[in-house]
Amino acid sequence: MKETSEKSVAMYGVVSASKIIGETVVNRQSENVGKIDELVIDAKKNRIMYVVLSFGGFMGMGNKLFAMPWEAFEFSVTENKLILNVDKEKLKAAPGFEKGDEWPDFKDKLWGEGIYTYYNYTPPWK
């Protein structure tokens, strides 16, 4: 099964969410930036909307979580990992929320627009 799974990723870029959640994310410089805490999907449009990252101690960001547009990531089939295409300076000021707090309302288009705009992407509903 594992061999088939690896072939699927290599051939088609297909990977299950359970293989991504909990994995380390790197930046373009191959530095570890955090771990994937959650994937948020739009069930009506059949697409991933946000990747929720925990940075841990990366750049002194503590235990905050950060929802980022799926478009801010690139999946490396050869390395089998997500690469975050956001520079460190942008991450330092990124909007986030504390792990123990209530999570944002991902259905709130105004909130989502703020997130997409911060990372210089157009929300898919626009």
Coordinates of C-alpha atoms in Angstrom, one line a residue:
M1 CA 0.0 0.0 0.0
K2 CA 2.8 2.4 0.9
E3 CA 4.5 1.8 -2.5
T4 CA 1.2 2.5 -4.3
S5 CA 0.7 5.6 -2.3
E6 CA 4.2 6.9 -3.1
K7 CA 3.6 6.1 -6.8
S8 CA 0.3 8.1 -6.7
V9 CA 2.1 11.1 -5.3
A10 CA 4.9 10.9 -7.8
M11 CA 2.7 10.3 -10.8
Y12 CA -0.3 12.4 -10.1
G13 CA 0.4 14.7 -7.2
V14 CA -2.4 12.9 -5.3
V15 CA -1.9 12.7 -1.5
S16 CA -4.3 12.1 1.3
A17 CA -5.0 14.8 3.9
S18 CA -3.9 12.5 6.7
K19 CA -0.4 12.3 5.1
I20 CA -0.1 16.2 5.1
I21 CA -1.6 17.0 8.6
G22 CA 1.2 17.0 11.1
E23 CA 3.9 17.3 8.5
T24 CA 6.7 19.9 8.6
V25 CA 6.5 22.8 6.1
V26 CA 9.6 24.4 4.7
N27 CA 10.2 27.8 3.1
R28 CA 12.0 28.4 -0.2
Q29 CA 15.3 28.3 1.6
S30 CA 14.4 24.7 2.9
E31 CA 14.2 26.0 6.5
N32 CA 11.5 24.4 8.6
V33 CA 8.8 27.0 9.3
G34 CA 6.2 25.0 11.1
K35 CA 3.8 22.1 11.1
I36 CA 0.4 21.6 9.4
D37 CA -2.2 21.6 12.1
E38 CA -5.3 21.5 9.9
L39 CA -6.7 21.7 6.4
V40 CA -9.9 23.7 5.9
I41 CA -12.0 22.8 2.8
D42 CA -14.8 24.4 1.0
A43 CA -17.1 21.4 0.6
K44 CA -19.4 23.2 -1.9
K45 CA -16.6 24.0 -4.2
N46 CA -14.5 20.9 -3.6
R47 CA -11.3 22.7 -2.8
I48 CA -8.8 23.4 0.0
M49 CA -9.3 26.9 1.3
Y50 CA -6.7 27.2 4.1
V51 CA -3.8 25.5 5.6
V52 CA -3.6 26.1 9.3
L53 CA 0.0 26.2 10.5
S54 CA 1.6 26.1 13.9
F55 CA 5.0 27.8 13.9
G56 CA 5.9 26.7 17.5
G57 CA 9.0 28.7 18.4
F58 CA 9.9 29.7 14.8
M59 CA 10.9 33.4 14.8
G60 CA 9.5 33.8 18.3
M61 CA 5.9 33.2 17.2
G62 CA 4.9 31.1 20.2
N63 CA 1.9 28.8 20.1
K64 CA -0.1 30.8 17.6
L65 CA -1.9 29.2 14.6
F66 CA -2.0 30.8 11.2
A67 CA -4.6 30.2 8.5
M68 CA -3.0 30.7 5.1
P69 CA -4.5 30.4 1.6
W70 CA -3.8 27.1 -0.1
E71 CA -2.4 29.1 -3.0
A72 CA 0.5 30.2 -0.7
F73 CA 1.9 26.7 -0.8
E74 CA 3.5 24.5 -3.4
F75 CA 3.6 20.7 -3.1
S76 CA 7.0 19.2 -3.9
V77 CA 6.3 15.8 -5.4
T78 CA 9.9 14.8 -5.3
E79 CA 10.3 15.8 -1.6
N80 CA 6.7 14.9 -0.6
K81 CA 6.3 18.2 1.3
L82 CA 4.6 21.5 1.3
I83 CA 6.7 24.5 0.6
L84 CA 5.5 27.9 1.9
N85 CA 6.0 30.7 -0.6
V86 CA 5.9 33.5 1.9
D87 CA 9.0 35.4 3.1
K88 CA 10.0 35.7 6.7
E89 CA 9.2 39.4 7.1
K90 CA 5.6 38.7 5.9
L91 CA 5.3 35.9 8.4
K92 CA 6.5 38.0 11.3
A93 CA 3.5 40.3 11.0
A94 CA 1.0 37.6 9.9
P95 CA -2.5 37.5 11.4
G96 CA -3.0 34.5 13.7
F97 CA -4.9 33.2 16.6
E98 CA -3.9 31.4 19.9
K99 CA -4.2 27.6 20.0
G100 CA -6.5 27.6 23.0
D101 CA -8.8 30.4 21.6
E102 CA -11.9 30.1 19.5
W103 CA -10.9 29.6 15.9
P104 CA -11.9 32.1 13.3
D105 CA -15.2 31.6 11.4
F106 CA -13.8 30.3 8.1
K107 CA -17.1 31.0 6.4
D108 CA -16.8 34.7 7.1
K109 CA -15.9 36.2 3.7
L110 CA -14.7 39.5 5.3
W111 CA -12.3 37.6 7.5
G112 CA -11.2 35.4 4.5
E113 CA -10.7 38.4 2.3
G114 CA -8.4 39.9 4.9
I115 CA -6.3 36.7 5.0
Y116 CA -6.1 36.4 1.2
T117 CA -5.3 40.0 0.8
Y118 CA -2.5 39.9 3.4
Y119 CA -0.8 37.1 1.5
N120 CA -1.4 38.9 -1.9
Y121 CA -3.9 36.4 -3.3
T122 CA -7.4 37.0 -4.6
P123 CA -10.1 35.1 -2.7
P124 CA -11.7 32.4 -4.9
W125 CA -15.2 34.0 -4.4
K126 CA -14.1 37.2 -6.1

